[in-house]
PDB file of C-alpha atoms and ligand atoms in Angstrom:
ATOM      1  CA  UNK A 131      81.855 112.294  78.677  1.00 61.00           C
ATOM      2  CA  UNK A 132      79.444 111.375  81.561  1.00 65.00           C
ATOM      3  CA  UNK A 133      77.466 107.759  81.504  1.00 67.00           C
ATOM      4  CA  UNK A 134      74.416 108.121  79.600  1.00 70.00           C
ATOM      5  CA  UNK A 135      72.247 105.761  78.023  1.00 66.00           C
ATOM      6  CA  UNK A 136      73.732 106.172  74.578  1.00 70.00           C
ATOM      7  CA  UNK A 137      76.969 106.008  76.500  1.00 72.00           C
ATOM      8  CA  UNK A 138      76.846 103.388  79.353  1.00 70.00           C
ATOM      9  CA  UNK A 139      79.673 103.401  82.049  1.00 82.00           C
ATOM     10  CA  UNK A 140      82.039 100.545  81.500  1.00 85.00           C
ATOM     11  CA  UNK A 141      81.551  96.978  83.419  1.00 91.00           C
ATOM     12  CA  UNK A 142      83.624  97.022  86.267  1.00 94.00           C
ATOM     13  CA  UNK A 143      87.680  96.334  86.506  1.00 98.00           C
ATOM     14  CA  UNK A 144      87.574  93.869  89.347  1.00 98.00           C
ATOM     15  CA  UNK A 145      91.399  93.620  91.065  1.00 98.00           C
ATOM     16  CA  UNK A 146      91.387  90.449  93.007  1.00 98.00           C
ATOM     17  CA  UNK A 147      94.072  91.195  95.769  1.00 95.00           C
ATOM     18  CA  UNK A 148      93.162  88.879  98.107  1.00 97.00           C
ATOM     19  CA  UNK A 149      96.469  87.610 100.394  1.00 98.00           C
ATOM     20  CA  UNK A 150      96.893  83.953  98.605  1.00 98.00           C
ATOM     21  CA  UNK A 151      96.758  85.670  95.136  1.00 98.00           C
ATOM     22  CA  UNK A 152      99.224  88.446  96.394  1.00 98.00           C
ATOM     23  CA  UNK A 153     101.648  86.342  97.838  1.00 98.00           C
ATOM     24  CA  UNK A 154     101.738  83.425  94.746  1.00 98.00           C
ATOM     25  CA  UNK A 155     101.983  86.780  92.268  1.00 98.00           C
ATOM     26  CA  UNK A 156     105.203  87.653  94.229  1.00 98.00           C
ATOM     27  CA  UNK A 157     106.255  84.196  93.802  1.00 98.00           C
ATOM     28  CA  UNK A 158     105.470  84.074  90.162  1.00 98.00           C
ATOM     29  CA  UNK A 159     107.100  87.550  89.213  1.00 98.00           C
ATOM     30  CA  UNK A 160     110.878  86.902  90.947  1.00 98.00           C
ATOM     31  CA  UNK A 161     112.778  85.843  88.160  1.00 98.00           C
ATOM     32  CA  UNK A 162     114.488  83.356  90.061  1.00 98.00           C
ATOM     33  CA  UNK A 163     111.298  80.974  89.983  1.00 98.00           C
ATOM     34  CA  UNK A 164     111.857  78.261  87.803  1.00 97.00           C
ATOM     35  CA  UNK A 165     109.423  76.998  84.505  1.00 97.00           C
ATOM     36  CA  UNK A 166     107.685  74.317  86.627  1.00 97.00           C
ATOM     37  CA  UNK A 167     107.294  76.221  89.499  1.00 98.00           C
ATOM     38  CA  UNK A 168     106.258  79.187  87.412  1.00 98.00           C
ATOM     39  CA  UNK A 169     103.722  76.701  86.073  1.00 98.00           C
ATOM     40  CA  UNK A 170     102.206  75.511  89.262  1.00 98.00           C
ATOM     41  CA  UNK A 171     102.211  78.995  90.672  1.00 98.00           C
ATOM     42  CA  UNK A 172      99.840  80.050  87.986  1.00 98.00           C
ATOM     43  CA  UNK A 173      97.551  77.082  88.149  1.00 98.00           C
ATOM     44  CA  UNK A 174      96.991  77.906  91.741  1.00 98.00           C
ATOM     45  CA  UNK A 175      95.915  81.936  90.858  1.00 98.00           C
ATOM     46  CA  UNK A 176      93.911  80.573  88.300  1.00 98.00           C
ATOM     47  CA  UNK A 177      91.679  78.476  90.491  1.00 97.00           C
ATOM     48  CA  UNK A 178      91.606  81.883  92.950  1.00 97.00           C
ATOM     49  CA  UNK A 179      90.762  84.037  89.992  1.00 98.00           C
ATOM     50  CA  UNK A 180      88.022  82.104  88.932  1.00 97.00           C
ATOM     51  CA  UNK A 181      86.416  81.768  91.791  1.00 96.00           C
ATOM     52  CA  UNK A 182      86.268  85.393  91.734  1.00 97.00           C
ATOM     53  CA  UNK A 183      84.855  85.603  88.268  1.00 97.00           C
ATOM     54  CA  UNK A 184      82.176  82.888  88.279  1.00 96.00           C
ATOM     55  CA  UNK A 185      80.513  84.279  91.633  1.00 95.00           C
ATOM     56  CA  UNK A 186      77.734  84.962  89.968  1.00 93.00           C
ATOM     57  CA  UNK A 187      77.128  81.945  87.498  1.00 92.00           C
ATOM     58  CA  UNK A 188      73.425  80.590  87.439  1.00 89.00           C
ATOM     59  CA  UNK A 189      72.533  78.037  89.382  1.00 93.00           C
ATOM     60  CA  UNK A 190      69.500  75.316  88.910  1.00 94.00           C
ATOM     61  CA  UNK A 191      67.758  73.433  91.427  1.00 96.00           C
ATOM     62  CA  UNK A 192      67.917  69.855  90.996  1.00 97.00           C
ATOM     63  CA  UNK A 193      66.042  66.895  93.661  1.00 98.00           C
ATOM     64  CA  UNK A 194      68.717  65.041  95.324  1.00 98.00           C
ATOM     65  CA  UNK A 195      68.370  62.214  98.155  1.00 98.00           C
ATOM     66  CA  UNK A 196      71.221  63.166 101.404  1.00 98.00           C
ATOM     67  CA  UNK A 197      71.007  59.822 103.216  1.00 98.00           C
ATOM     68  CA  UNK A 198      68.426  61.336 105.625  1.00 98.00           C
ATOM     69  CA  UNK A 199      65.878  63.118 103.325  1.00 98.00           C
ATOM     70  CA  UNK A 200      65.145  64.738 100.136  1.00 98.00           C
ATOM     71  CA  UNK A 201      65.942  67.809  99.284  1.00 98.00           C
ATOM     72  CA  UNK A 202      66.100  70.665  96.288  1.00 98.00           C
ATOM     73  CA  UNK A 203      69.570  71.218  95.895  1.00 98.00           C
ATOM     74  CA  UNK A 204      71.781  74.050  93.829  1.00 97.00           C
ATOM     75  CA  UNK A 205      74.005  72.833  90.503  1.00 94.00           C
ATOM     76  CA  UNK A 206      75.641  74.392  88.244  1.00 91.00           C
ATOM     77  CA  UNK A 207      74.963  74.178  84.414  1.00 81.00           C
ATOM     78  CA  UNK A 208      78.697  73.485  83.733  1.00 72.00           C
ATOM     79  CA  UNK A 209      77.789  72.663  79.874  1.00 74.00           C
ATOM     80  CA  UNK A 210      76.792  76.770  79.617  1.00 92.00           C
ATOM     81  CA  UNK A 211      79.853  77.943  80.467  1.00 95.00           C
ATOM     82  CA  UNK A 212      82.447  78.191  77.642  1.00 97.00           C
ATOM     83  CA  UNK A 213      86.003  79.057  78.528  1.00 98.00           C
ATOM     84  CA  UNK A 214      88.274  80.562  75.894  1.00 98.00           C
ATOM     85  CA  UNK A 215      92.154  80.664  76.163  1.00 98.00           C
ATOM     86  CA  UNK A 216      94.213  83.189  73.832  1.00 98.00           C
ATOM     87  CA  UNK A 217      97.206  80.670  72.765  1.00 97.00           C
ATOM     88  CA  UNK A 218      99.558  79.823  74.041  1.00 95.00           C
ATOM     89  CA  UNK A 219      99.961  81.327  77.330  1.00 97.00           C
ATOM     90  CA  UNK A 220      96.336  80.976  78.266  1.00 98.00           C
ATOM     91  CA  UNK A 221      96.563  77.705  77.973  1.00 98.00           C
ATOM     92  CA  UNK A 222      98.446  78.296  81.617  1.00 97.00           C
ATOM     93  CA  UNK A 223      95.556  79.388  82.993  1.00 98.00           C
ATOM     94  CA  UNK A 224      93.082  77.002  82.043  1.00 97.00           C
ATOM     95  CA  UNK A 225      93.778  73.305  83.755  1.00 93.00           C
ATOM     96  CA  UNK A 226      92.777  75.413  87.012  1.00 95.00           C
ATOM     97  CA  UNK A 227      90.120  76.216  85.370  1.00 96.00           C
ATOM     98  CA  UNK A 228      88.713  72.694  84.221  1.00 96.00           C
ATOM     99  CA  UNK A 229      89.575  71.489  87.535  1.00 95.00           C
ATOM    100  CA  UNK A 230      87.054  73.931  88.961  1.00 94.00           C
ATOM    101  CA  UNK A 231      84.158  73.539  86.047  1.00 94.00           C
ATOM    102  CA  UNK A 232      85.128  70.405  84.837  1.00 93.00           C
ATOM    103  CA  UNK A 233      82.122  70.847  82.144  1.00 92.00           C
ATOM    104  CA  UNK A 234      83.078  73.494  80.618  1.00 94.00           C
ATOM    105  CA  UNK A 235      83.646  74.002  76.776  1.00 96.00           C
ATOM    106  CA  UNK A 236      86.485  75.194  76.158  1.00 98.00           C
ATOM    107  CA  UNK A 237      87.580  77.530  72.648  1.00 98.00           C
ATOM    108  CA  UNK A 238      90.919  78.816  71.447  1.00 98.00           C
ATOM    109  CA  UNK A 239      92.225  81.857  69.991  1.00 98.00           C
ATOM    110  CA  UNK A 240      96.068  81.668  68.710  1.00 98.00           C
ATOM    111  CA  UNK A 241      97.359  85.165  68.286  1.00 95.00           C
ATOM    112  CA  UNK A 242     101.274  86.059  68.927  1.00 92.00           C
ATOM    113  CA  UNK A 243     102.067  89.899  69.130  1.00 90.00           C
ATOM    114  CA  UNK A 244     104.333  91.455  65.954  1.00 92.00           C
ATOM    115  CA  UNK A 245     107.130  92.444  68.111  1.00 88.00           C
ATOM    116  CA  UNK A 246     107.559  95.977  65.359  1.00 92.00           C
ATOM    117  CA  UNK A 247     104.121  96.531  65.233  1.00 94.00           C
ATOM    118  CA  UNK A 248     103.135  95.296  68.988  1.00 93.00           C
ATOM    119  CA  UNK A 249      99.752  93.760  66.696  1.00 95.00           C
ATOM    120  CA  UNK A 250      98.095  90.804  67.212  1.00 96.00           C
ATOM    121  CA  UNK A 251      98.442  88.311  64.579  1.00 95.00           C
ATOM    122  CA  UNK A 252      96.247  85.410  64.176  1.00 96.00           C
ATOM    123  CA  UNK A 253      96.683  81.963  63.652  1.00 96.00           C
ATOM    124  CA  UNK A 254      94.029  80.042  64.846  1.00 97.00           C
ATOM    125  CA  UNK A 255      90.335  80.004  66.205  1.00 98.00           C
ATOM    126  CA  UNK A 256      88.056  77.202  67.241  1.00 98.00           C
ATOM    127  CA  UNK A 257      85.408  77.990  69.016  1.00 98.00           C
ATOM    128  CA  UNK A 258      82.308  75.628  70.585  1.00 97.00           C
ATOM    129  CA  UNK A 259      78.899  76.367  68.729  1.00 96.00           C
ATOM    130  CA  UNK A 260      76.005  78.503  70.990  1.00 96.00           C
ATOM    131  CA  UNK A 261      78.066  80.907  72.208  1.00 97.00           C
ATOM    132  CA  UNK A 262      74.957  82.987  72.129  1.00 96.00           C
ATOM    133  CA  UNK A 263      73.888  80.647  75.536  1.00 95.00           C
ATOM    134  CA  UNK A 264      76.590  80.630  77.259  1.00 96.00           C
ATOM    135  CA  UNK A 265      78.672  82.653  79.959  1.00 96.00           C
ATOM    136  CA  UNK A 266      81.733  83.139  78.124  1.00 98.00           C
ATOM    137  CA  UNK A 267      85.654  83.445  80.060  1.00 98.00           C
ATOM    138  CA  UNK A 268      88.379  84.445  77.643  1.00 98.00           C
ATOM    139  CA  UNK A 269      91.611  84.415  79.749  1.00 98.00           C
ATOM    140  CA  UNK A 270      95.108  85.649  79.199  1.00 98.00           C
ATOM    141  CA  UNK A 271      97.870  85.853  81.739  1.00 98.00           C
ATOM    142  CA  UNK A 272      98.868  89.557  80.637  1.00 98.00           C
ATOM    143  CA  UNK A 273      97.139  92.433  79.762  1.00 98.00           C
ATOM    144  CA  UNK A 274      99.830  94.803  78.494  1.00 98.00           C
ATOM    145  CA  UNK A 275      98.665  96.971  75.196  1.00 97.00           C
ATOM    146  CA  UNK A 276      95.052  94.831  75.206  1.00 98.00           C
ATOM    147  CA  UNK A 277      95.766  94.570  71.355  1.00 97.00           C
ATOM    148  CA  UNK A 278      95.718  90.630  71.688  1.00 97.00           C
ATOM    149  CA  UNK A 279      92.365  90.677  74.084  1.00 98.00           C
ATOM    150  CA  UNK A 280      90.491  93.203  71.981  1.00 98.00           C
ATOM    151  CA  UNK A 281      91.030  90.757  69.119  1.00 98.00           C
ATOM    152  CA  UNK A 282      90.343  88.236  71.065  1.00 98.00           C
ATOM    153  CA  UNK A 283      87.228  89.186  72.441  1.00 98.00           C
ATOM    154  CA  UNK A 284      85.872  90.726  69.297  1.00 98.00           C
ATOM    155  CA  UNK A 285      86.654  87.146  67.415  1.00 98.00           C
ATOM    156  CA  UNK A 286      84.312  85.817  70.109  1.00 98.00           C
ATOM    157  CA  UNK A 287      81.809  88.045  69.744  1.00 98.00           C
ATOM    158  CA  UNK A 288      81.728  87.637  66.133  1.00 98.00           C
ATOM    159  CA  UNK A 289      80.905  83.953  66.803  1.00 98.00           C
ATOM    160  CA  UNK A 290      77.706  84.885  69.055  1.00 98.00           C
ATOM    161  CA  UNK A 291      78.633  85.239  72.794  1.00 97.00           C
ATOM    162  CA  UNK A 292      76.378  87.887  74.418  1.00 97.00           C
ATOM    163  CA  UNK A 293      78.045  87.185  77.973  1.00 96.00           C
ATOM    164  CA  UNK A 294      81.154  87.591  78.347  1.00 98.00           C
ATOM    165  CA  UNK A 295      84.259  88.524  80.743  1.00 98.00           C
ATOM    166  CA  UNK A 296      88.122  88.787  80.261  1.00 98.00           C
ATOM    167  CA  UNK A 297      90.316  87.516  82.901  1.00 98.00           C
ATOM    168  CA  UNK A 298      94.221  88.129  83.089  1.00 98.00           C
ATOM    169  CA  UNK A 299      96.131  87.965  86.065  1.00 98.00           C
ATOM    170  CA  UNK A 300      98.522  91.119  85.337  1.00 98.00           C
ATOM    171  CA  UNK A 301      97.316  94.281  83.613  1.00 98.00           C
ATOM    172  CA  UNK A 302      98.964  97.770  82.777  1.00 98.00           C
ATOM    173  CA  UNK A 303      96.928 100.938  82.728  1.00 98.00           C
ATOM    174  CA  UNK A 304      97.463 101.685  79.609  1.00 98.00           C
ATOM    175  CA  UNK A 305      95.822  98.377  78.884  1.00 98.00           C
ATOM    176  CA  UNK A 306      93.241  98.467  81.307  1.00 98.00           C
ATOM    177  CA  UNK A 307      91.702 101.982  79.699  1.00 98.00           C
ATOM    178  CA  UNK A 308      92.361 100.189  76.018  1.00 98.00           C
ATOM    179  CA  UNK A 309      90.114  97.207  76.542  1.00 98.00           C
ATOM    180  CA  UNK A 310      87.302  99.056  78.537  1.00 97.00           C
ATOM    181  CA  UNK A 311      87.238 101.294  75.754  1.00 97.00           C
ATOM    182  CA  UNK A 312      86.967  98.531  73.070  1.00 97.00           C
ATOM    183  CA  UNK A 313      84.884  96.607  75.195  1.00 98.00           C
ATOM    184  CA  UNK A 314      82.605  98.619  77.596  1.00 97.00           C
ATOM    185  CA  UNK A 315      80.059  95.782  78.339  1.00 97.00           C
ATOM    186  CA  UNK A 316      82.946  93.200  79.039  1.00 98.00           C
ATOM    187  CA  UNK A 317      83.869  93.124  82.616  1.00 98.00           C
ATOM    188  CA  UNK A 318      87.753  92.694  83.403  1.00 98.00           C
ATOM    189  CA  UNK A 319      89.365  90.726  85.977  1.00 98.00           C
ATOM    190  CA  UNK A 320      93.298  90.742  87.167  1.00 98.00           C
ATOM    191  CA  UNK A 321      95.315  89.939  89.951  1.00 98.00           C
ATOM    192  CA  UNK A 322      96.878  93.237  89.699  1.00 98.00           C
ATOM    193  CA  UNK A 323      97.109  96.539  87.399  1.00 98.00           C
ATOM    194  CA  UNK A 324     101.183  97.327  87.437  1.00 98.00           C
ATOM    195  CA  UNK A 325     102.741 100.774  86.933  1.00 98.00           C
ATOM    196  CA  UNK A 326     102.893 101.019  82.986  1.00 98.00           C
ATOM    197  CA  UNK A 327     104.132  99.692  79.848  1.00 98.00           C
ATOM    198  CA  UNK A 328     107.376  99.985  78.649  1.00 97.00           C
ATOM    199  CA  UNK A 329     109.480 101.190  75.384  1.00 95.00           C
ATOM    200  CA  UNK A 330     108.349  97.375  74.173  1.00 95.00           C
ATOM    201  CA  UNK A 331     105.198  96.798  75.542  1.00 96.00           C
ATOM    202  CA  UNK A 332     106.264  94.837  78.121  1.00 97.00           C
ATOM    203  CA  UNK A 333     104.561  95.322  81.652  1.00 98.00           C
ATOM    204  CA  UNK A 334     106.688  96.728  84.289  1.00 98.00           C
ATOM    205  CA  UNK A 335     107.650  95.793  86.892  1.00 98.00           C
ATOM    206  CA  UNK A 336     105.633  92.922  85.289  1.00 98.00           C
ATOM    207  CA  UNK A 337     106.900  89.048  84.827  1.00 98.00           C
ATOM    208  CA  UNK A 338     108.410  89.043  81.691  1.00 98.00           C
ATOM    209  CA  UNK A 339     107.082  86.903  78.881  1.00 97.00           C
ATOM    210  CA  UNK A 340     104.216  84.657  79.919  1.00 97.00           C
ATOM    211  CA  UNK A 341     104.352  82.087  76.871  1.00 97.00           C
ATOM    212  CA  UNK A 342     108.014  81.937  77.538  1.00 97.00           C
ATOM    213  CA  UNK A 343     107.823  81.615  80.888  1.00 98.00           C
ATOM    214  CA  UNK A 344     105.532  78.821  80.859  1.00 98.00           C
ATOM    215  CA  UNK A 345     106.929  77.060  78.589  1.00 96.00           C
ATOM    216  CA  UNK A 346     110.361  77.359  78.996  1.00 95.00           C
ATOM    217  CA  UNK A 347     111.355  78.930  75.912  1.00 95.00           C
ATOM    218  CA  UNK A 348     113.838  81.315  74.753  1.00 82.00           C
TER     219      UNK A 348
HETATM  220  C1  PRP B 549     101.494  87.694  75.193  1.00 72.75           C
HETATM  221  C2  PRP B 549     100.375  87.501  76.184  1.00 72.75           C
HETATM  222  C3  PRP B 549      99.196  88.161  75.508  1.00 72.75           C
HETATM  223  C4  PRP B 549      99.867  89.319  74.792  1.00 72.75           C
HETATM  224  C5  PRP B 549      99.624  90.549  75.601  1.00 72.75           C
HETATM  225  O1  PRP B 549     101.390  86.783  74.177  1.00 72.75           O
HETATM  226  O2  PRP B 549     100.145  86.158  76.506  1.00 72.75           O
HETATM  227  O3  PRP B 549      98.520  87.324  74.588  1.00 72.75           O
HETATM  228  O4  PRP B 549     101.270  89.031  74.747  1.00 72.75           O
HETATM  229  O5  PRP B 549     100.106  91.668  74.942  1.00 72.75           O
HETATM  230  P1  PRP B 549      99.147  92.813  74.398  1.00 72.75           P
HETATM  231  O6  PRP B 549      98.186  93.106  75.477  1.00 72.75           O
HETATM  232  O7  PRP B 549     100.104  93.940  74.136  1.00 72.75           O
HETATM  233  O8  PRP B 549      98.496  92.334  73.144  1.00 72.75           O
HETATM  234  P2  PRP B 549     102.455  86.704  72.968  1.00 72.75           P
HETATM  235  O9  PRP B 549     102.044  87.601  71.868  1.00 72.75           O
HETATM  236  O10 PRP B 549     103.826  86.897  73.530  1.00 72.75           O
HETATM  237  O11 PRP B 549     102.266  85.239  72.413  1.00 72.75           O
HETATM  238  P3  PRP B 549     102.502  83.807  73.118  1.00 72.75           P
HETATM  239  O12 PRP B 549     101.390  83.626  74.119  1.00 72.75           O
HETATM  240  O13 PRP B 549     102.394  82.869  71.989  1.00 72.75           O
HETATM  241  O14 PRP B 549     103.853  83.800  73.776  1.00 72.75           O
HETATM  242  N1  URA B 550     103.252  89.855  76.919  1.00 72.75           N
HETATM  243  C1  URA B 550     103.893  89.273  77.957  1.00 72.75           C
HETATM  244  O1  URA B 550     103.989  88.045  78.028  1.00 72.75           O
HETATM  245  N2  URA B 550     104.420  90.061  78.915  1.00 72.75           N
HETATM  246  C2  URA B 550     104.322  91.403  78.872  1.00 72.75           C
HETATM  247  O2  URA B 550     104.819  92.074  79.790  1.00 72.75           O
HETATM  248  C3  URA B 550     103.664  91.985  77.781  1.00 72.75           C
HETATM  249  C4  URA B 550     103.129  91.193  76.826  1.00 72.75           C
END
């Protein structure tokens, strides 16, 4: 069906392939690189990811002295941005985060994925109050059937947020067309969109299991 009014085209899939992300991605898919490693790797495309993402937060002016004059200077509203990580392996994404808006409030969603059903099932939510104010950044490391970010998002919008985008830093197609359809207004972010899902959901060629990656289990 073409856009319409009634039926507005979806918010843009942005894929951030610029050479640093690229070349850490590599890094981070070999399955040779170890848990820490695997750990820093994604801190790094976190900070380049959200850079991408929060090009266009508000900015206020605020009077400031330089040691030669006054001026009107730009600042962000840090306290108006909320991230949200979808436990546990957003929780790898989000120290870059912080480090970057260092204000932010942050809110959790646990879900882990029935491996039968490949459902989300949740265990936990705490979210920060006035979502309905803020610019809202739920993030996820993968983006294979979108069951978990659907969820996710639609928790979040349950709570209030207005604004919001999903960032992930690996996405399959089949996932891709899944969220944008559950989610038209949300724009999505990613490192890169990989060549499908597998018999188990998994992304291929993918990195394997995020969680377990990052955390060094199984
Ligand atoms: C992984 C990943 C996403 C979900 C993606 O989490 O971090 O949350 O799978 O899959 P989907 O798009 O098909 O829903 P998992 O369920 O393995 O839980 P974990 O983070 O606790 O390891
Ligand atoms: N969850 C992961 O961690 N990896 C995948 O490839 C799919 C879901």
């Amino acid at each position: 069906m073409a856009p319409s009014r009634d039926n507005p085209a979806p918010a843009p899939l942005t894929v951030v392939d610029h050479p640093l992300v690229r070349h850490k991605l590599t890094l981070l898919r070999s399955r040779d690189t170890p848990t820490a490693e695997f750990r820093r790797l994604l801190r790094e495309i976190s900070l380049l990811l959200t850079y991408e993402v929060t090009k266009d937060l508000e900015l206020r002016t605020v009077a400031i002295h330089t040691p030669l004059e006054a001026m009107e200077a730009p600042m962000l509203e840090g306290k108006k941005i909320c991230f949200v990580s979808i436990l546990r392996a957003g929780n790898g994404l989000l120290d870059g985060m912080l480090d970057l808006v260092p204000a932010a409030r942050v809110g959790h969603v646990g879900l882990y994925r029935d491996a039968a059903t490949l459902r989300p099932v949740e265990y936990y939510v705490k979210l920060p109050d006035g979502l309905a104010e803020r610019q809202v950044i739920v993030v996820d490391p993968m983006l294979a059937t979108a069951h978990s970010a659907i969820a996710a998002v639609t928790r979040v919008k349950q709570a209030g947020a207005r604004a919001l985008k999903f960032m992930c830093v690996l996405a399959a197609p089949e996932g891709v067309a899944a969220f944008r359809a559950a989610h038209p207004d949300v724009p999505l972010f990613t490192a890169a969109v990989d060549r499908e899902l597998n018999d188990h959901g998994y992304i291929v060629p993918g990195l394997g299991d995020a969680g377990d990656r990052i955390y060094g289990t199984r």
